[in-house]
Amino acid sequence: MGEWIDMDRWVECATMERPGIIFEVVNAQGQSVFTPCVAEVPVPFDWESGPIKFRPIEEPKPRHSDPLPPPIGKR
């Protein structure tokens, strides 16, 4: 994972883009969100403060969810 970078340098994220790389953005409370390099960072509705730093990270591998349980009548 990359070093943390102040959000005032977010405009430089395009120069850090590579295949398989996304960005982890955190706020003052330590909450994080993963995002590609976009003009406006998608801030979750429950964040109490805006983003303060970011870092490039390897995109997490997709994971399969657990299978759905059978319908009630089929158990």
GROMACS .gro file of N, CA, C and O in nm:
model
  300
    1MET      N    1   0.083  -0.117   0.000
    1MET     CA    2   0.000   0.000   0.000
    1MET      C    3   0.088   0.124   0.000
    1MET      O    4   0.199   0.123   0.051
    2GLY      N    5   0.033   0.230  -0.057
    2GLY     CA    6   0.109   0.353  -0.067
    2GLY      C    7   0.106   0.435   0.061
    2GLY      O    8   0.034   0.405   0.156
    3GLU      N    9   0.186   0.539   0.063
    3GLU     CA   10   0.190   0.632   0.175
    3GLU      C   11   0.069   0.724   0.171
    3GLU      O   12   0.015   0.753   0.064
    4TRP      N   13   0.025   0.771   0.288
    4TRP     CA   14  -0.088   0.863   0.295
    4TRP      C   15  -0.049   0.998   0.237
    4TRP      O   16   0.062   1.046   0.257
    5ILE      N   17  -0.143   1.059   0.165
    5ILE     CA   18  -0.121   1.187   0.096
    5ILE      C   19  -0.235   1.280   0.135
    5ILE      O   20  -0.351   1.239   0.142
    6ASP      N   21  -0.204   1.408   0.162
    6ASP     CA   22  -0.308   1.506   0.196
    6ASP      C   23  -0.406   1.523   0.081
    6ASP      O   24  -0.368   1.519  -0.036
    7MET      N   25  -0.534   1.545   0.115
    7MET     CA   26  -0.639   1.560   0.014
    7MET      C   27  -0.618   1.680  -0.076
    7MET      O   28  -0.671   1.683  -0.187
    8ASP      N   29  -0.540   1.779  -0.035
    8ASP     CA   30  -0.517   1.893  -0.124
    8ASP      C   31  -0.440   1.851  -0.249
    8ASP      O   32  -0.435   1.924  -0.347
    9ARG      N   33  -0.385   1.731  -0.250
    9ARG     CA   34  -0.316   1.678  -0.368
    9ARG      C   35  -0.402   1.579  -0.447
    9ARG      O   36  -0.352   1.512  -0.537
   10TRP      N   37  -0.533   1.569  -0.415
   10TRP     CA   38  -0.622   1.476  -0.484
   10TRP      C   39  -0.622   1.501  -0.635
   10TRP      O   40  -0.638   1.407  -0.713
   11VAL      N   41  -0.602   1.625  -0.676
   11VAL     CA   42  -0.602   1.655  -0.820
   11VAL      C   43  -0.491   1.578  -0.893
   11VAL      O   44  -0.497   1.562  -1.014
   12GLU      N   45  -0.392   1.528  -0.820
   12GLU     CA   46  -0.282   1.451  -0.879
   12GLU      C   47  -0.313   1.302  -0.891
   12GLU      O   48  -0.230   1.225  -0.939
   13CYS      N   49  -0.432   1.259  -0.846
   13CYS     CA   50  -0.460   1.115  -0.843
   13CYS      C   51  -0.453   1.053  -0.983
   13CYS      O   52  -0.415   0.937  -0.996
   14ALA      N   53  -0.485   1.129  -1.086
   14ALA     CA   54  -0.481   1.073  -1.222
   14ALA      C   55  -0.340   1.028  -1.260
   14ALA      O   56  -0.323   0.932  -1.335
   15THR      N   57  -0.239   1.095  -1.207
   15THR     CA   58  -0.101   1.055  -1.238
   15THR      C   59  -0.060   0.928  -1.164
   15THR      O   60   0.041   0.867  -1.198
   16MET      N   61  -0.138   0.891  -1.063
   16MET     CA   62  -0.108   0.771  -0.983
   16MET      C   63  -0.190   0.651  -1.028
   16MET      O   64  -0.169   0.540  -0.978
   17GLU      N   65  -0.284   0.671  -1.120
   17GLU     CA   66  -0.370   0.561  -1.165
   17GLU      C   67  -0.291   0.457  -1.241
   17GLU      O   68  -0.203   0.490  -1.320
   18ARG      N   69  -0.322   0.332  -1.215
   18ARG     CA   70  -0.264   0.217  -1.284
   18ARG      C   71  -0.370   0.109  -1.287
   18ARG      O   72  -0.458   0.107  -1.201
   19PRO      N   73  -0.363   0.014  -1.379
   19PRO     CA   74  -0.457  -0.098  -1.375
   19PRO      C   75  -0.445  -0.172  -1.241
   19PRO      O   76  -0.335  -0.199  -1.194
   20GLY      N   77  -0.560  -0.200  -1.179
   20GLY     CA   78  -0.562  -0.272  -1.052
   20GLY      C   79  -0.536  -0.185  -0.930
   20GLY      O   80  -0.528  -0.235  -0.819
   21ILE      N   81  -0.523  -0.053  -0.950
   21ILE     CA   82  -0.500   0.039  -0.838
   21ILE      C   83  -0.622   0.128  -0.820
   21ILE      O   84  -0.674   0.183  -0.916
   22ILE      N   85  -0.670   0.137  -0.696
   22ILE     CA   86  -0.776   0.231  -0.660
   22ILE      C   87  -0.724   0.313  -0.543
   22ILE      O   88  -0.608   0.300  -0.505
   23PHE      N   89  -0.808   0.396  -0.485
   23PHE     CA   90  -0.764   0.483  -0.378
   23PHE      C   91  -0.848   0.462  -0.253
   23PHE      O   92  -0.969   0.448  -0.260
   24GLU      N   93  -0.780   0.457  -0.139
   24GLU     CA   94  -0.847   0.453  -0.009
   24GLU      C   95  -0.845   0.596   0.043
   24GLU      O   96  -0.740   0.659   0.052
   25VAL      N   97  -0.963   0.647   0.078
   25VAL     CA   98  -0.977   0.783   0.128
   25VAL      C   99  -1.030   0.774   0.271
   25VAL      O  100  -1.123   0.698   0.297
   26VAL      N  101  -0.971   0.849   0.364
   26VAL     CA  102  -1.016   0.845   0.503
   26VAL      C  103  -1.052   0.985   0.553
   26VAL      O  104  -1.002   1.085   0.503
   27ASN      N  105  -1.139   0.986   0.656
   27ASN     CA  106  -1.175   1.113   0.719
   27ASN      C  107  -1.111   1.119   0.858
   27ASN      O  108  -1.038   1.030   0.898
   28ALA      N  109  -1.141   1.226   0.933
   28ALA     CA  110  -1.081   1.247   1.064
   28ALA      C  111  -1.120   1.139   1.165
   28ALA      O  112  -1.046   1.114   1.260
   29GLN      N  113  -1.233   1.074   1.146
   29GLN     CA  114  -1.278   0.969   1.237
   29GLN      C  115  -1.218   0.832   1.202
   29GLN      O  116  -1.247   0.733   1.267
   30GLY      N  117  -1.139   0.825   1.097
   30GLY     CA  118  -1.078   0.698   1.057
   30GLY      C  119  -1.165   0.613   0.966
   30GLY      O  120  -1.129   0.501   0.934
   31GLN      N  121  -1.281   0.665   0.924
   31GLN     CA  122  -1.366   0.591   0.832
   31GLN      C  123  -1.303   0.598   0.694
   31GLN      O  124  -1.243   0.700   0.658
   32SER      N  125  -1.317   0.492   0.616
   32SER     CA  126  -1.255   0.491   0.484
   32SER      C  127  -1.354   0.449   0.377
   32SER      O  128  -1.455   0.384   0.404
   33VAL      N  129  -1.322   0.489   0.255
   33VAL     CA  130  -1.399   0.451   0.138
   33VAL      C  131  -1.299   0.425   0.026
   33VAL      O  132  -1.193   0.488   0.021
   34PHE      N  133  -1.330   0.328  -0.061
   34PHE     CA  134  -1.245   0.298  -0.176
   34PHE      C  135  -1.309   0.361  -0.299
   34PHE      O  136  -1.431   0.352  -0.318
   35THR      N  137  -1.227   0.423  -0.383
   35THR     CA  138  -1.279   0.492  -0.500
   35THR      C  139  -1.174   0.498  -0.610
   35THR      O  140  -1.054   0.500  -0.581
   36PRO      N  141  -1.218   0.502  -0.735
   36PRO     CA  142  -1.123   0.532  -0.842
   36PRO      C  143  -1.094   0.682  -0.838
   36PRO      O  144  -1.154   0.756  -0.760
   37CYS      N  145  -1.007   0.728  -0.923
   37CYS     CA  146  -0.977   0.871  -0.931
   37CYS      C  147  -1.093   0.939  -1.003
   37CYS      O  148  -1.116   0.917  -1.122
   38VAL      N  149  -1.170   1.018  -0.930
   38VAL     CA  150  -1.283   1.092  -0.985
   38VAL      C  151  -1.272   1.237  -0.936
   38VAL      O  152  -1.205   1.265  -0.837
   39ALA      N  153  -1.340   1.328  -1.006
   39ALA     CA  154  -1.331   1.470  -0.969
   39ALA      C  155  -1.381   1.494  -0.826
   39ALA      O  156  -1.316   1.562  -0.747
   40GLU      N  157  -1.496   1.439  -0.792
   40GLU     CA  158  -1.554   1.453  -0.658
   40GLU      C  159  -1.546   1.319  -0.586
   40GLU      O  160  -1.599   1.220  -0.634
   41VAL      N  161  -1.480   1.316  -0.471
   41VAL     CA  162  -1.472   1.194  -0.393
   41VAL      C  163  -1.612   1.160  -0.340
   41VAL      O  164  -1.677   1.247  -0.281
   42PRO      N  165  -1.660   1.039  -0.362
   42PRO     CA  166  -1.794   1.001  -0.314
   42PRO      C  167  -1.793   0.982  -0.162
   42PRO      O  168  -1.752   0.880  -0.112
   43VAL      N  169  -1.837   1.085  -0.090
   43VAL     CA  170  -1.837   1.082   0.056
   43VAL      C  171  -1.965   1.013   0.105
   43VAL      O  172  -2.075   1.057   0.070
   44PRO      N  173  -1.954   0.907   0.185
   44PRO     CA  174  -2.072   0.839   0.237
   44PRO      C  175  -2.159   0.934   0.321
   44PRO      O  176  -2.108   1.026   0.385
   45PHE      N  177  -2.289   0.909   0.323
   45PHE     CA  178  -2.382   0.998   0.391
   45PHE      C  179  -2.358   1.006   0.541
   45PHE      O  180  -2.390   1.106   0.604
   46ASP      N  181  -2.300   0.903   0.600
   46ASP     CA  182  -2.283   0.902   0.746
   46ASP      C  183  -2.149   0.957   0.794
   46ASP      O  184  -2.120   0.953   0.913
   47TRP      N  185  -2.068   1.010   0.705
   47TRP     CA  186  -1.942   1.071   0.746
   47TRP      C  187  -1.971   1.204   0.814
   47TRP      O  188  -2.047   1.286   0.763
   48GLU      N  189  -1.909   1.226   0.930
   48GLU     CA  190  -1.927   1.351   1.002
   48GLU      C  191  -1.826   1.457   0.959
   48GLU      O  192  -1.841   1.574   0.991
   49SER      N  193  -1.720   1.416   0.891
   49SER     CA  194  -1.621   1.510   0.840
   49SER      C  195  -1.581   1.468   0.699
   49SER      O  196  -1.603   1.354   0.659
   50GLY      N  197  -1.525   1.560   0.626
   50GLY     CA  198  -1.482   1.530   0.490
   50GLY      C  199  -1.351   1.453   0.488
   50GLY      O  200  -1.287   1.433   0.592
   51PRO      N  201  -1.311   1.409   0.370
   51PRO     CA  202  -1.187   1.334   0.358
   51PRO      C  203  -1.066   1.421   0.391
   51PRO      O  204  -1.065   1.540   0.361
   52ILE      N  205  -0.965   1.359   0.455
   52ILE     CA  206  -0.845   1.434   0.491
   52ILE      C  207  -0.718   1.381   0.425
   52ILE      O  208  -0.621   1.453   0.410
   53LYS      N  209  -0.720   1.250   0.388
   53LYS     CA  210  -0.602   1.193   0.323
   53LYS      C  211  -0.642   1.074   0.237
   53LYS      O  212  -0.751   1.020   0.252
   54PHE      N  213  -0.551   1.035   0.148
   54PHE     CA  214  -0.576   0.921   0.059
   54PHE      C  215  -0.446   0.850   0.030
   54PHE      O  216  -0.337   0.903   0.056
   55ARG      N  217  -0.459   0.728  -0.024
   55ARG     CA  218  -0.342   0.654  -0.068
   55ARG      C  219  -0.383   0.556  -0.177
   55ARG      O  220  -0.496   0.505  -0.177
   56PRO      N  221  -0.294   0.531  -0.271
   56PRO     CA  222  -0.322   0.429  -0.372
   56PRO      C  223  -0.306   0.291  -0.310
   56PRO      O  224  -0.214   0.268  -0.230
   57ILE      N  225  -0.397   0.200  -0.343
   57ILE     CA  226  -0.391   0.063  -0.293
   57ILE      C  227  -0.425  -0.032  -0.407
   57ILE      O  228  -0.483   0.008  -0.507
   58GLU      N  229  -0.389  -0.158  -0.389
   58GLU     CA  230  -0.426  -0.260  -0.485
   58GLU      C  231  -0.576  -0.287  -0.470
   58GLU      O  232  -0.627  -0.301  -0.359
   59GLU      N  233  -0.646  -0.292  -0.582
   59GLU     CA  234  -0.789  -0.317  -0.579
   59GLU      C  235  -0.817  -0.453  -0.518
   59GLU      O  236  -0.758  -0.553  -0.558
   60PRO      N  237  -0.906  -0.458  -0.415
   60PRO     CA  238  -0.936  -0.588  -0.354
   60PRO      C  239  -0.997  -0.684  -0.457
   60PRO      O  240  -1.070  -0.643  -0.546
   61LYS      N  241  -0.965  -0.811  -0.442
   61LYS     CA  242  -1.021  -0.913  -0.530
   61LYS      C  243  -1.170  -0.929  -0.501
   61LYS      O  244  -1.212  -0.922  -0.385
   62PRO      N  245  -1.252  -0.952  -0.603
   62PRO     CA  246  -1.396  -0.975  -0.577
   62PRO      C  247  -1.413  -1.101  -0.493
   62PRO      O  248  -1.336  -1.195  -0.505
   63ARG      N  249  -1.512  -1.100  -0.408
   63ARG     CA  250  -1.539  -1.220  -0.330
   63ARG      C  251  -1.685  -1.256  -0.346
   63ARG      O  252  -1.771  -1.171  -0.361
   64HIS      N  253  -1.710  -1.384  -0.345
   64HIS     CA  254  -1.846  -1.434  -0.362
   64HIS      C  255  -1.919  -1.425  -0.230
   64HIS      O  256  -1.863  -1.453  -0.124
   65SER      N  257  -2.046  -1.390  -0.237
   65SER     CA  258  -2.127  -1.391  -0.117
   65SER      C  259  -2.168  -1.535  -0.086
   65SER      O  260  -2.154  -1.625  -0.168
   66ASP      N  261  -2.218  -1.555   0.034
   66ASP     CA  262  -2.268  -1.688   0.072
   66ASP      C  263  -2.389  -1.721  -0.014
   66ASP      O  264  -2.465  -1.633  -0.052
   67PRO      N  265  -2.411  -1.851  -0.039
   67PRO     CA  266  -2.529  -1.887  -0.118
   67PRO      C  267  -2.657  -1.852  -0.042
   67PRO      O  268  -2.661  -1.851   0.081
   68LEU      N  269  -2.760  -1.822  -0.117
   68LEU     CA  270  -2.890  -1.792  -0.055
   68LEU      C  271  -2.949  -1.918   0.005
   68LEU      O  272  -2.934  -2.027  -0.052
   69PRO      N  273  -3.017  -1.906   0.119
   69PRO     CA  274  -3.082  -2.025   0.174
   69PRO      C  275  -3.197  -2.066   0.083
   69PRO      O  276  -3.251  -1.984   0.008
   70PRO      N  277  -3.237  -2.192   0.088
   70PRO     CA  278  -3.348  -2.236   0.004
   70PRO      C  279  -3.478  -2.167   0.048
   70PRO      O  280  -3.490  -2.123   0.163
   71PRO      N  281  -3.577  -2.155  -0.041
   71PRO     CA  282  -3.705  -2.096  -0.002
   71PRO      C  283  -3.765  -2.173   0.115
   71PRO      O  284  -3.739  -2.293   0.134
   72ILE      N  285  -3.847  -2.108   0.193
   72ILE     CA  286  -3.904  -2.167   0.315
   72ILE      C  287  -3.976  -2.298   0.285
   72ILE      O  288  -3.963  -2.395   0.358
   73GLY      N  289  -4.053  -2.306   0.178
   73GLY     CA  290  -4.127  -2.428   0.147
   73GLY      C  291  -4.038  -2.541   0.099
   73GLY      O  292  -4.082  -2.654   0.085
   74LYS      N  293  -3.911  -2.518   0.069
   74LYS     CA  294  -3.821  -2.619   0.013
   74LYS      C  295  -3.721  -2.675   0.114
   74LYS      O  296  -3.632  -2.746   0.077
   75ARG      N  297  -3.732  -2.642   0.240
   75ARG     CA  298  -3.633  -2.687   0.339
   75ARG      C  299  -3.654  -2.826   0.380
   75ARG      O  300  -3.713  -2.909   0.388
   0.00000   0.00000   0.00000
